[in-house]
C-alpha cells in the first residue's frame, strides 16, 4: 500500500510540474539515452487499429530551423533554444486499402493482407459508416488525432526524466508543408504536418499550474 501511495504521489508530481516551456536554455542538451527513451515512448504509443499513422522528424539542420522562423511563429523559442525540435506528420488518405495498412498488416502484425479480408472490410466500414471519414480532410484529421497520443506520452516521459517540453501548433500549416516538400523532406501526397514540439531545459521560472477543478470536468453517470 505504501509503494502504491508513493507511486501515485510521484505520478501526480510529474504532471503538476510539467510545463509548456516558452524559453529554453540553449546551452543544455538532452542526453542521447534520454532522448531515445522519449522516442521509444512515442513508438510504443497506441493508435486506432494499431495502424500508427505517423512519422517523427527530428530537425537538426540549422538552415531549416532558420527558414522556419517566419512561418512557424509559435516555434521560434524552441527553434532558438530547445535541445531537440520535432515536426510530427500524419498520414493522408489512410484507408484499409492503403499501402501503409498493407505494410502494417504484413510486416508488423505478421499476417497475410487482403483487401477482402474481414479486418480490411471492418476497418473500411468503421471509417465510412461509424466515423464518416469519406474525404481527404476528414481522413487526415482522424490520422492527426492519432498523433496526439504519442505527443502526450513524449511530454510525460520527458517530465519524468526532468526534461522540459512544449507542444506547438503556432505555424502556418500550408507554408510549412510547402517548404518541407520543396526541401524534399516530405511527400505531400502521403503526409501532412500535425504539430511541432520542442524539448530541452527551461530558462524561466515555472509558474503555478492552473486548471479547472475536477468537479468541473468530471461526472459519474450511474
Short mmCIF file of C-alpha atoms in Angstrom, two decimals:
data_model
loop_
_atom_site.label_atom_id
_atom_site.label_comp_id
_atom_site.label_asym_id
_atom_site.label_seq_id
_atom_site.Cartn_x
_atom_site.Cartn_y
_atom_site.Cartn_z
CA UNK A 1 0.00 0.00 0.00
CA UNK A 2 2.84 2.34 0.84
CA UNK A 3 4.52 1.67 -2.51
CA UNK A 4 1.28 2.44 -4.37
CA UNK A 5 0.79 5.64 -2.37
CA UNK A 6 4.29 6.80 -3.22
CA UNK A 7 3.81 5.87 -6.86
CA UNK A 8 0.60 7.89 -7.07
CA UNK A 9 2.35 10.87 -5.48
CA UNK A 10 5.20 10.58 -7.97
CA UNK A 11 2.85 10.39 -10.96
CA UNK A 12 0.88 13.46 -9.89
CA UNK A 13 4.05 15.37 -9.02
CA UNK A 14 5.34 14.89 -12.56
CA UNK A 15 2.06 16.06 -14.09
CA UNK A 16 1.79 19.05 -11.78
CA UNK A 17 5.30 20.21 -12.61
CA UNK A 18 5.20 19.59 -16.36
CA UNK A 19 5.04 23.00 -18.05
CA UNK A 20 4.73 24.21 -21.65
CA UNK A 21 8.15 25.85 -21.70
CA UNK A 22 8.34 29.16 -23.52
CA UNK A 23 12.06 29.77 -23.07
CA UNK A 24 14.77 27.13 -23.27
CA UNK A 25 18.39 27.21 -22.17
CA UNK A 26 20.32 26.70 -25.43
CA UNK A 27 23.47 25.54 -23.60
CA UNK A 28 21.84 22.47 -22.05
CA UNK A 29 21.44 19.40 -24.24
CA UNK A 30 19.43 16.24 -23.75
CA UNK A 31 21.49 13.06 -23.32
CA UNK A 32 21.07 10.63 -26.20
CA UNK A 33 19.85 7.87 -23.89
CA UNK A 34 17.14 10.16 -22.51
CA UNK A 35 16.08 11.29 -25.96
CA UNK A 36 15.78 7.74 -27.26
CA UNK A 37 13.66 6.88 -24.21
CA UNK A 38 11.29 9.70 -25.19
CA UNK A 39 11.15 8.44 -28.77
CA UNK A 40 10.60 4.88 -27.61
CA UNK A 41 7.61 6.13 -25.60
CA UNK A 42 6.30 7.60 -28.85
CA UNK A 43 6.93 4.38 -30.77
CA UNK A 44 5.11 2.29 -28.18
CA UNK A 45 2.04 4.53 -28.18
CA UNK A 46 -1.36 3.09 -29.11
CA UNK A 47 -3.25 4.03 -32.26
CA UNK A 48 -6.61 3.18 -33.75
CA UNK A 49 -6.47 -0.38 -35.10
CA UNK A 50 -2.73 -0.25 -34.39
CA UNK A 51 -2.01 1.36 -37.77
CA UNK A 52 0.39 4.05 -36.46
CA UNK A 53 -0.39 6.81 -39.00
CA UNK A 54 2.56 8.98 -38.01
CA UNK A 55 6.15 9.94 -38.62
CA UNK A 56 8.56 11.93 -36.42
CA UNK A 57 11.13 14.33 -37.89
CA UNK A 58 13.97 15.46 -35.63
CA UNK A 59 15.25 18.71 -37.13
CA UNK A 60 18.96 19.29 -36.55
CA UNK A 61 19.73 21.32 -39.68
CA UNK A 62 20.28 24.93 -38.64
CA UNK A 63 19.36 26.38 -42.04
CA UNK A 64 15.99 24.65 -41.89
CA UNK A 65 15.46 25.98 -38.36
CA UNK A 66 16.28 29.48 -39.57
CA UNK A 67 13.93 29.16 -42.54
CA UNK A 68 11.07 28.05 -40.28
CA UNK A 69 11.26 31.18 -38.13
CA UNK A 70 8.90 33.27 -40.26
CA UNK A 71 6.32 30.57 -40.95
CA UNK A 72 6.30 28.90 -37.51
CA UNK A 73 5.82 31.82 -35.13
CA UNK A 74 4.91 29.59 -32.19
CA UNK A 75 8.12 27.60 -32.60
CA UNK A 76 10.62 30.47 -32.52
CA UNK A 77 11.69 29.99 -28.91
CA UNK A 78 12.10 26.27 -29.49
CA UNK A 79 13.98 26.77 -32.74
CA UNK A 80 16.37 29.14 -30.96
CA UNK A 81 16.88 27.31 -27.69
CA UNK A 82 15.42 23.80 -27.45
CA UNK A 83 17.85 20.91 -27.42
CA UNK A 84 15.62 18.86 -29.73
CA UNK A 85 12.96 20.07 -32.16
CA UNK A 86 10.37 17.71 -33.66
CA UNK A 87 7.96 18.03 -36.56
CA UNK A 88 5.32 15.32 -36.39
CA UNK A 89 3.48 14.18 -39.51
CA UNK A 90 0.15 12.43 -40.01
CA UNK A 91 -0.58 10.18 -42.96
CA UNK A 92 -3.05 11.24 -45.63
CA UNK A 93 -5.84 9.13 -47.14
CA UNK A 94 -5.25 6.20 -44.82
CA UNK A 95 -7.86 3.51 -45.54
CA UNK A 96 -7.96 -0.26 -45.37
CA UNK A 97 -6.69 -0.38 -48.96
CA UNK A 98 -3.68 1.89 -48.36
CA UNK A 99 -0.11 0.64 -48.94
CA UNK A 100 0.71 1.66 -45.35
CA UNK A 101 -2.03 -0.57 -43.95
CA UNK A 102 -0.75 -3.44 -46.11
CA UNK A 103 2.74 -2.79 -44.71
CA UNK A 104 1.46 -2.76 -41.12
CA UNK A 105 -0.54 -5.96 -41.54
CA UNK A 106 2.18 -7.94 -43.31
CA UNK A 107 5.45 -6.52 -41.96
CA UNK A 108 4.45 -5.51 -38.43
CA UNK A 109 1.50 -7.71 -37.47
CA UNK A 110 2.94 -10.63 -39.44
CA UNK A 111 -0.28 -11.85 -41.04
CA UNK A 112 -1.40 -12.03 -44.69
CA UNK A 113 -3.08 -8.93 -46.12
CA UNK A 114 -6.11 -8.92 -48.37
CA UNK A 115 -8.42 -6.14 -49.49
CA UNK A 116 -11.31 -8.58 -48.98
CA UNK A 117 -10.26 -9.85 -45.55
CA UNK A 118 -12.70 -9.40 -42.63
CA UNK A 119 -10.23 -6.99 -40.95
CA UNK A 120 -9.95 -4.74 -44.02
CA UNK A 121 -13.70 -4.74 -44.60
CA UNK A 122 -14.33 -4.00 -40.93
CA UNK A 123 -11.85 -1.10 -40.91
CA UNK A 124 -13.27 0.45 -44.07
CA UNK A 125 -16.78 0.14 -42.66
CA UNK A 126 -15.68 1.76 -39.40
CA UNK A 127 -14.17 4.72 -41.24
CA UNK A 128 -17.05 5.26 -43.64
CA UNK A 129 -20.13 4.36 -41.61
CA UNK A 130 -19.15 4.87 -37.97
CA UNK A 131 -16.90 7.93 -38.19
CA UNK A 132 -17.93 9.37 -41.56
CA UNK A 133 -14.37 9.52 -42.85
CA UNK A 134 -15.15 9.91 -46.52
CA UNK A 135 -12.85 12.65 -47.82
CA UNK A 136 -9.21 13.68 -47.66
CA UNK A 137 -9.70 16.29 -44.93
CA UNK A 138 -11.64 14.03 -42.57
CA UNK A 139 -9.17 11.19 -43.08
CA UNK A 140 -6.25 13.49 -42.32
CA UNK A 141 -7.93 14.94 -39.23
CA UNK A 142 -8.58 11.41 -37.96
CA UNK A 143 -4.94 10.42 -38.51
CA UNK A 144 -3.76 13.67 -36.93
CA UNK A 145 -5.78 12.87 -33.79
CA UNK A 146 -3.82 9.64 -33.50
CA UNK A 147 -0.52 11.54 -33.47
CA UNK A 148 -1.52 13.39 -30.31
CA UNK A 149 -1.40 10.15 -28.33
CA UNK A 150 2.40 9.81 -28.70
CA UNK A 151 2.67 13.55 -28.05
CA UNK A 152 1.16 13.10 -24.59
CA UNK A 153 3.43 10.15 -23.92
CA UNK A 154 6.51 12.07 -25.05
CA UNK A 155 5.68 15.08 -22.86
CA UNK A 156 5.07 12.92 -19.80
CA UNK A 157 8.14 10.76 -20.37
CA UNK A 158 10.26 13.89 -20.75
CA UNK A 159 8.88 15.26 -17.49
CA UNK A 160 9.77 12.03 -15.69
CA UNK A 161 13.34 12.46 -16.94
CA UNK A 162 13.49 16.08 -15.78
CA UNK A 163 13.27 17.36 -19.36
CA UNK A 164 11.06 20.29 -20.30
CA UNK A 165 8.91 20.49 -23.40
CA UNK A 166 6.31 22.42 -25.34
CA UNK A 167 3.74 21.23 -27.90
CA UNK A 168 3.38 23.67 -30.82
CA UNK A 169 0.52 24.44 -33.19
CA UNK A 170 1.66 28.01 -33.86
CA UNK A 171 2.62 27.76 -37.52
CA UNK A 172 1.18 28.30 -40.97
CA UNK A 173 0.41 24.74 -41.97
CA UNK A 174 0.35 25.29 -45.72
CA UNK A 175 3.58 27.27 -45.73
CA UNK A 176 5.42 24.75 -43.56
CA UNK A 177 4.22 21.82 -45.65
CA UNK A 178 5.15 23.52 -48.92
CA UNK A 179 8.59 24.37 -47.53
CA UNK A 180 9.22 20.80 -46.39
CA UNK A 181 8.09 19.46 -49.76
CA UNK A 182 10.35 21.93 -51.58
CA UNK A 183 13.24 20.66 -49.47
CA UNK A 184 12.22 17.10 -50.44
CA UNK A 185 11.70 16.23 -46.77
CA UNK A 186 8.08 15.11 -47.14
CA UNK A 187 5.78 13.96 -49.91
CA UNK A 188 2.50 15.86 -49.56
CA UNK A 189 0.64 13.04 -51.25
CA UNK A 190 1.49 10.89 -48.24
CA UNK A 191 1.90 13.20 -45.24
CA UNK A 192 0.78 16.48 -43.72
CA UNK A 193 2.12 18.31 -40.68
CA UNK A 194 0.21 17.59 -37.48
CA UNK A 195 2.20 19.58 -34.87
CA UNK A 196 5.67 20.52 -33.70
CA UNK A 197 7.31 20.11 -30.30
CA UNK A 198 10.39 21.42 -28.52
CA UNK A 199 12.34 19.54 -25.83
CA UNK A 200 15.14 20.79 -23.61
CA UNK A 201 15.66 22.58 -20.32
CA UNK A 202 13.73 25.65 -19.21
CA UNK A 203 15.32 29.06 -18.90
CA UNK A 204 12.48 30.66 -16.92
CA UNK A 205 10.59 30.37 -13.67
CA UNK A 206 7.85 27.76 -13.78
CA UNK A 207 4.51 29.30 -12.77
CA UNK A 208 1.88 27.59 -10.67
CA UNK A 209 -0.23 25.26 -12.78
CA UNK A 210 -3.81 26.46 -13.13
CA UNK A 211 -6.56 24.10 -14.22
CA UNK A 212 -10.29 23.69 -13.77
CA UNK A 213 -11.30 21.71 -10.70
CA UNK A 214 -12.03 18.02 -11.17
CA UNK A 215 -15.69 18.64 -10.32
CA UNK A 216 -15.94 20.99 -13.33
CA UNK A 217 -14.82 18.39 -15.83
CA UNK A 218 -15.70 15.00 -14.33
CA UNK A 219 -19.13 13.44 -13.91
CA UNK A 220 -20.06 9.95 -12.83
CA UNK A 221 -23.02 8.51 -14.74
CA UNK A 222 -24.80 5.94 -12.57
#
